[in-house]
Coordinates of C-alpha atoms in Angstrom, one line a residue:
M1 CA 24.4 -9.8 -28.4
K2 CA 24.3 -12.1 -31.1
L3 CA 26.2 -15.6 -31.2
W4 CA 28.7 -14.2 -34.0
Q5 CA 29.5 -11.1 -31.8
R6 CA 30.1 -13.5 -29.2
A7 CA 32.5 -15.7 -31.1
A8 CA 34.0 -12.7 -32.5
G9 CA 34.8 -10.9 -29.4
A10 CA 36.0 -13.9 -27.6
L11 CA 38.1 -14.4 -30.8
K12 CA 39.6 -11.0 -29.7
D13 CA 40.7 -11.8 -26.6
Q14 CA 42.5 -14.9 -27.4
N15 CA 44.6 -12.9 -30.1
S16 CA 45.2 -10.4 -27.8
I17 CA 46.1 -12.7 -24.6
W18 CA 48.7 -14.8 -27.6
A19 CA 50.2 -11.2 -28.5
A20 CA 50.8 -10.4 -24.6
S21 CA 52.4 -13.3 -24.2
F22 CA 55.4 -12.4 -26.8
S23 CA 56.3 -9.3 -25.1
R24 CA 59.6 -9.0 -23.0
K25 CA 59.0 -8.2 -19.1
S26 CA 60.4 -4.5 -18.5
S27 CA 59.3 -1.8 -16.5
Y28 CA 56.3 -1.1 -18.3
R29 CA 55.6 -4.8 -19.7
N30 CA 54.6 -7.6 -17.7
P31 CA 53.2 -10.4 -19.7
N32 CA 51.2 -12.5 -17.1
L33 CA 49.8 -9.0 -15.8
E34 CA 48.5 -8.4 -19.2
A35 CA 46.8 -11.4 -19.6
A36 CA 44.8 -11.1 -16.3
I37 CA 44.0 -7.7 -17.1
I38 CA 42.6 -9.1 -21.0
K39 CA 40.8 -11.8 -19.2
A40 CA 39.2 -9.6 -16.7
T41 CA 37.7 -7.2 -18.9
S42 CA 36.8 -9.6 -21.6
H43 CA 34.3 -9.0 -24.4
D44 CA 31.9 -11.5 -22.7
E45 CA 28.7 -9.7 -21.2
L46 CA 27.0 -12.4 -19.6
H47 CA 30.2 -13.2 -17.6
V48 CA 32.5 -11.4 -15.4
D49 CA 36.1 -12.4 -14.1
Y50 CA 36.5 -12.3 -10.6
R51 CA 39.1 -14.3 -10.1
N52 CA 41.3 -12.6 -12.8
A53 CA 40.5 -9.2 -11.4
Q54 CA 41.4 -10.0 -7.9
R55 CA 44.8 -11.9 -9.3
V56 CA 45.4 -8.0 -10.7
F57 CA 44.0 -6.5 -6.7
A58 CA 46.7 -9.0 -5.4
W59 CA 50.1 -7.5 -7.9
I60 CA 49.2 -4.1 -6.7
R61 CA 49.1 -4.8 -2.9
T62 CA 52.3 -6.9 -3.2
T63 CA 54.1 -5.6 -5.8
P64 CA 53.6 -1.9 -5.8
S65 CA 56.3 -1.4 -8.6
S66 CA 53.6 -3.4 -10.8
L67 CA 51.0 -0.5 -10.8
K68 CA 52.9 1.0 -14.3
P69 CA 52.9 -1.9 -16.6
L70 CA 48.8 -2.2 -15.0
V71 CA 48.1 1.3 -16.0
W72 CA 50.1 0.4 -19.6
A73 CA 48.3 -1.9 -20.3
L74 CA 44.8 -1.2 -18.9
S75 CA 45.2 2.1 -20.7
K76 CA 46.3 0.8 -24.4
R77 CA 42.9 -1.9 -24.2
M78 CA 40.6 1.3 -22.8
E79 CA 42.2 3.6 -26.1
K80 CA 41.9 0.5 -28.6
T81 CA 38.0 -0.7 -27.8
K82 CA 34.9 0.3 -29.3
S83 CA 32.5 -2.2 -27.0
W84 CA 31.0 -0.6 -24.3
I85 CA 31.5 -4.0 -22.5
V86 CA 34.9 -3.8 -22.3
A87 CA 35.2 -0.1 -21.3
L88 CA 32.8 -0.6 -18.5
K89 CA 34.8 -3.4 -17.2
G90 CA 38.1 -1.6 -17.3
L91 CA 36.6 1.2 -15.7
I92 CA 35.3 -1.5 -12.6
L93 CA 39.0 -2.8 -12.6
M94 CA 40.2 0.5 -12.3
H95 CA 38.0 1.5 -9.8
G96 CA 38.8 -1.5 -8.0
V97 CA 42.7 -0.5 -7.6
F98 CA 41.3 2.9 -6.3
C99 CA 39.7 1.0 -3.6
C100 CA 43.0 -1.1 -2.8
K101 CA 44.5 1.5 -0.7
V102 CA 47.9 1.8 -1.6
P103 CA 50.0 5.0 -1.4
A104 CA 51.3 4.9 -5.1
V105 CA 47.9 4.6 -6.7
Q106 CA 47.4 7.9 -5.0
K107 CA 50.4 9.6 -7.5
I108 CA 48.4 8.7 -10.5
G109 CA 47.2 12.0 -11.0
R110 CA 44.3 12.5 -14.0
L111 CA 43.5 9.0 -15.5
P112 CA 45.7 8.0 -18.6
F113 CA 43.2 7.4 -21.2
D114 CA 40.5 9.0 -21.8
L115 CA 36.6 8.0 -22.3
S116 CA 34.9 10.9 -22.2
G117 CA 33.6 11.1 -25.9
F118 CA 33.0 7.2 -25.6
Q119 CA 30.7 5.7 -28.4
D120 CA 30.0 1.9 -28.8
G121 CA 30.8 0.7 -32.1
H122 CA 29.2 -2.6 -32.7
T123 CA 25.3 -1.8 -31.4
R124 CA 22.8 0.8 -32.8
P125 CA 22.5 3.9 -31.3
S126 CA 19.1 3.8 -30.8
I127 CA 20.1 1.2 -28.0
S128 CA 24.0 2.2 -27.5
W129 CA 22.9 6.0 -26.3
G130 CA 22.7 4.7 -22.8
F131 CA 25.1 2.7 -22.4
N132 CA 27.5 5.3 -23.7
N133 CA 26.3 7.8 -21.3
F134 CA 26.9 5.3 -18.4
I135 CA 30.5 4.9 -19.3
R136 CA 31.4 8.5 -20.1
A137 CA 29.4 9.4 -16.5
Y138 CA 31.6 6.5 -14.7
Y139 CA 35.2 7.5 -16.0
A140 CA 34.5 11.7 -15.4
F141 CA 34.0 10.3 -11.8
L142 CA 37.1 8.2 -11.7
D143 CA 38.8 10.9 -13.2
H144 CA 37.8 13.8 -10.6
R145 CA 38.5 11.2 -8.1
S146 CA 42.1 10.2 -9.1
A147 CA 42.8 13.5 -9.1
F148 CA 41.6 14.9 -5.7
L149 CA 43.9 12.2 -4.9
Y150 CA 46.9 13.7 -6.2
E151 CA 45.6 17.2 -5.1
Q152 CA 45.4 16.5 -1.1
Q153 CA 49.1 15.6 -1.6
S154 CA 49.8 19.1 -2.4
R155 CA 48.0 21.1 0.1
R156 CA 49.3 20.2 3.1
N157 CA 50.7 23.8 4.1
D158 CA 46.7 25.5 4.1
A159 CA 45.1 25.8 7.5
P160 CA 43.4 23.4 9.0
M161 CA 40.0 24.7 8.6
V162 CA 40.6 25.3 5.1
Q163 CA 41.7 22.4 4.7
E164 CA 39.2 20.9 6.0
I165 CA 36.5 23.3 4.0
F166 CA 38.7 22.0 0.5
K167 CA 38.0 18.6 1.2
L168 CA 34.2 18.9 2.2
Q169 CA 33.8 20.4 -1.3
K170 CA 35.7 18.0 -2.8
W171 CA 33.9 15.3 -1.5
Q172 CA 30.6 17.1 -2.5
S173 CA 31.6 17.4 -6.2
L174 CA 32.4 13.9 -6.3
L175 CA 28.8 13.0 -4.8
D176 CA 27.1 14.8 -7.8
L177 CA 29.2 13.3 -10.1
L178 CA 28.1 10.1 -9.2
L179 CA 24.5 10.5 -8.7
Q180 CA 24.8 11.7 -12.3
I181 CA 25.6 8.1 -13.2
K182 CA 22.7 6.2 -13.4
P183 CA 21.2 3.9 -16.2
Q184 CA 18.6 6.0 -18.3
S185 CA 17.0 3.1 -20.9
K186 CA 15.1 -0.3 -19.7
S187 CA 17.6 -2.1 -22.4
M188 CA 20.3 -1.6 -19.4
R189 CA 18.9 -4.2 -17.4
V190 CA 21.6 -6.4 -17.4
A191 CA 24.2 -8.0 -15.1
L192 CA 27.2 -6.2 -16.1
I193 CA 25.2 -3.0 -15.0
L194 CA 24.3 -4.1 -11.9
E195 CA 27.5 -5.3 -11.4
A196 CA 28.7 -1.6 -11.7
M197 CA 25.9 0.0 -9.5
D198 CA 26.6 -2.0 -6.9
C199 CA 30.1 -0.9 -7.0
L200 CA 28.6 2.9 -7.6
I201 CA 26.2 2.3 -4.6
I202 CA 28.9 1.1 -2.0
E203 CA 31.0 4.2 -3.4
I204 CA 28.6 6.7 -2.5
Y205 CA 28.0 5.2 0.8
D206 CA 31.7 5.7 1.5
V207 CA 31.6 9.4 0.1
Y208 CA 28.7 10.7 1.9
S209 CA 30.1 9.3 5.5
R210 CA 33.4 11.0 4.1
I211 CA 30.7 14.3 4.0
C212 CA 29.3 13.8 7.2
S213 CA 32.1 13.6 9.1
G214 CA 33.4 16.8 7.4
V215 CA 30.2 18.6 8.9
A216 CA 30.8 17.6 12.0
R217 CA 34.6 18.7 12.0
V218 CA 33.5 21.9 10.3
L219 CA 31.0 22.8 13.2
L220 CA 33.5 22.1 15.6
G221 CA 35.9 24.8 14.5
I222 CA 33.0 27.1 13.1
Y223 CA 33.5 29.5 16.5
S224 CA 37.2 29.9 16.1
A225 CA 36.9 30.3 12.3
E226 CA 37.6 33.8 10.3
K227 CA 34.5 35.4 8.2
P228 CA 35.4 34.2 4.7
E229 CA 36.2 30.7 6.1
V230 CA 32.5 30.9 7.6
V231 CA 30.9 31.9 4.5
M232 CA 32.7 29.0 2.6
A233 CA 31.3 26.6 5.9
L234 CA 27.9 28.0 5.2
K235 CA 27.9 27.3 1.5
A236 CA 28.9 24.0 2.3
L237 CA 26.6 23.3 4.9
Q238 CA 23.7 24.1 2.3
K239 CA 25.0 21.6 0.2
A240 CA 25.0 18.8 1.6
T241 CA 21.4 19.4 2.9
E242 CA 20.4 19.4 -0.9
Q243 CA 22.5 16.5 -1.7
G244 CA 20.7 14.5 1.2
E245 CA 17.5 14.9 -0.7
E246 CA 19.1 14.3 -4.0
L247 CA 20.4 11.3 -2.4
S248 CA 17.1 9.8 -1.5
S249 CA 15.9 10.5 -4.9
Y250 CA 18.7 8.4 -6.6
F251 CA 18.0 5.6 -4.0
E252 CA 14.3 5.7 -4.7
F253 CA 15.5 5.5 -8.8
C254 CA 17.8 2.8 -8.1
R255 CA 15.3 0.4 -6.3
E256 CA 12.9 0.9 -9.2
F257 CA 15.3 0.1 -11.6
V258 CA 16.4 -3.1 -10.1
I259 CA 14.5 -6.1 -11.5
Q260 CA 11.4 -7.1 -8.8
I261 CA 9.2 -10.4 -8.8
P262 CA 6.1 -9.8 -10.1
E263 CA 3.1 -9.8 -7.4
E264 CA 1.4 -12.6 -9.1
D265 CA 4.1 -14.5 -9.1
I266 CA 4.1 -14.2 -5.2
E267 CA 1.0 -14.7 -4.8
D268 CA 0.5 -17.9 -6.9
L269 CA 4.2 -18.9 -4.2
K270 CA 1.6 -18.5 -1.8
R271 CA -1.0 -20.4 -3.1
I272 CA 1.1 -23.1 -3.8
I273 CA 2.3 -23.3 0.0
D274 CA -1.2 -23.3 1.7
G275 CA -2.1 -26.4 -0.7
F276 CA -4.1 -24.5 -3.2
N277 CA -3.5 -24.6 -7.3
P278 CA -2.4 -21.6 -8.3
E279 CA -3.6 -21.8 -12.0
G280 CA -7.1 -22.6 -10.4
K281 CA -7.1 -25.8 -12.2
E282 CA -9.4 -28.9 -11.7
E283 CA -7.2 -31.9 -10.0
D284 CA -6.9 -35.2 -12.0
A285 CA -9.9 -37.4 -12.0
E286 CA -8.3 -40.3 -10.8
T287 CA -6.5 -38.4 -8.1
K288 CA -10.3 -37.4 -7.3
Y289 CA -11.7 -40.9 -7.6
E290 CA -9.0 -42.2 -5.3
D291 CA -9.7 -39.4 -2.6
T292 CA -13.6 -40.3 -3.1
E293 CA -13.2 -43.9 -2.3
S294 CA -11.0 -43.3 0.4
K295 CA -13.3 -41.3 2.3
E296 CA -16.0 -43.7 1.6
F297 CA -14.1 -47.2 2.6
F298 CA -13.5 -45.1 6.1
D299 CA -16.8 -43.8 6.5
N300 CA -18.3 -47.5 5.8
F301 CA -15.8 -48.5 8.0
A302 CA -16.7 -46.2 10.8
D303 CA -20.6 -47.1 10.4
E304 CA -19.8 -51.1 10.7
E305 CA -17.9 -50.7 13.9
K306 CA -20.8 -48.6 15.2
E307 CA -23.4 -51.5 14.2
N308 CA -21.6 -54.1 15.2
A309 CA -20.8 -52.9 18.9
I310 CA -22.9 -54.2 22.0
A311 CA -24.6 -51.3 23.7
V312 CA -26.0 -52.7 27.5
S313 CA -27.3 -51.1 30.3
D314 CA -25.5 -51.3 33.8
Q315 CA -27.7 -54.0 35.0
E316 CA -27.3 -56.3 31.9
Q317 CA -23.8 -55.6 32.8
E318 CA -23.5 -56.8 36.4
K319 CA -25.6 -60.0 34.9
L320 CA -23.2 -61.1 32.4
K321 CA -20.8 -60.7 35.2
N322 CA -22.4 -62.9 37.2
N323 CA -23.4 -65.9 34.6
N324 CA -20.6 -68.1 35.4
N325 CA -22.0 -70.1 32.1
N326 CA -20.9 -67.4 29.9
K327 CA -17.0 -67.5 29.3
A328 CA -17.0 -65.5 26.0
L329 CA -15.4 -62.2 25.6
T330 CA -17.8 -59.1 25.5
T331 CA -17.7 -56.2 24.3
I332 CA -19.0 -53.5 27.0
I333 CA -19.3 -49.8 25.2
T334 CA -19.9 -47.0 28.2
D335 CA -18.9 -43.1 28.7
K336 CA -17.8 -44.2 32.3
W337 CA -14.7 -45.1 34.0
E338 CA -14.4 -49.2 34.8
V339 CA -12.3 -49.9 38.0
F340 CA -11.1 -53.7 38.7
D341 CA -10.2 -54.7 41.8
E342 CA -6.9 -56.6 41.5
G343 CA -7.6 -58.7 45.0
N344 CA -5.2 -59.8 48.0
E345 CA -3.1 -62.8 48.1
G346 CA -5.0 -64.7 49.1
N347 CA -7.9 -64.7 46.8
H348 CA -5.1 -64.4 44.3
H349 CA -4.1 -68.0 45.4
Q350 CA -7.4 -69.4 45.7
N351 CA -8.7 -68.4 42.3
F352 CA -5.4 -69.7 41.3
E353 CA -6.1 -73.0 43.1
T354 CA -9.4 -73.0 41.6
R355 CA -8.2 -72.8 38.1
N356 CA -6.2 -75.4 38.4
N357 CA -8.6 -77.9 39.0
N358 CA -10.6 -77.0 36.5
N359 CA -10.4 -78.4 32.5
P360 CA -7.4 -75.9 31.1
F361 CA -9.4 -76.2 27.8
L362 CA -12.3 -75.4 29.0
D363 CA -10.7 -72.4 31.1
S364 CA -8.5 -70.9 28.4
A365 CA -10.9 -68.9 27.4
N366 CA -11.2 -66.5 30.5
I367 CA -7.2 -65.9 30.4
L368 CA -6.1 -62.7 27.8
P369 CA -3.6 -63.5 25.6
L370 CA -0.3 -62.3 25.9
V371 CA 0.2 -61.0 22.3
P372 CA -2.4 -57.9 21.8
V373 CA -4.7 -58.8 18.5
P374 CA -4.6 -55.6 16.5
V375 CA -8.3 -54.1 16.0
P376 CA -8.3 -51.6 13.1
V377 CA -9.1 -48.0 14.4
P378 CA -11.9 -46.5 12.7
A379 CA -11.5 -43.1 10.8
Y380 CA -13.9 -40.9 13.6
K381 CA -12.2 -42.9 16.8
N382 CA -12.7 -39.9 18.4
D383 CA -16.4 -39.4 18.0
L384 CA -17.0 -43.2 19.8
P385 CA -16.5 -43.6 23.5
D386 CA -13.6 -45.9 25.1
L387 CA -13.4 -49.9 24.6
I388 CA -13.2 -52.1 27.6
L389 CA -12.9 -55.8 27.4
F390 CA -13.2 -58.2 30.3

């Protein structure tokens, strides 16, 4: 929809709301309810006013007497409109009214407006034909559904088996009408059509569940039924089998119609999660330079640590232990565990006294510091043996 069409539609909605505000409240007029209906059936294709739609449903549930003003206002708007957007929103609103399960709704009978020959007057026929057929089929279903609810009130005197078969046949006919409501062109992949399809899918599940329940009740009473009733029941069962196959095809069509994410986008998302570049481009030169420089730094650091490490044999290690003149700390690299003898209390006391007799400044080299000296860990520390301090 073009910008000027949206502006013109918004202007029409405002004028309708302004005109409804001057009407007097009566048994057939309710200005507030009319304003809510106009907002819920606006000309905006990209927006569905759920808030005002829920207000209309709340009016019906709380005050059933507001059904007459609702039917009057909605019928007047449906008869005047030439926009498929307003017509479809009006049908969705009427569908929601039927789902309110108010006893007064079952007495409406046929719908008070007619959209069986609807034609959009704001779009080219090459584009609007799919929307026109969708609205006509949607209207046919709601019209028959409303008439069926009214007929149920007048067939309570029939035999129980006849009533069950009649209900089953009516539900099957409604399912046939539901399966006729489907988008027929790619241009119909819009939000409002998808919103209507959500309502229809829910209705299909409800109707089909009623058909299954009706089949079960008919099968329970088939043995006590008369021959004409058995013949009617057999036709209804054959019809249910055919509708099961049609229903599978309809769901497959809906699955293909819904916009799906392309496989290429899914693969790109997987590559991003795994750490790859989805477009296959080279990384920036600066980033590669930083990564190379960091790797060379850690490699050189590890090589220097290996070169500076002092490897000695076990004999040289014993010689260093017994050498009293060497007081400096030495790093020993070995693959064996080194066990230190803590000694008894006497030796500890003797060593303490001996150490006190020496020069504390010369002896301080043999005492480990209390604060650990941080030593840089090589990048490949797992490849190096353990470090032991003496």
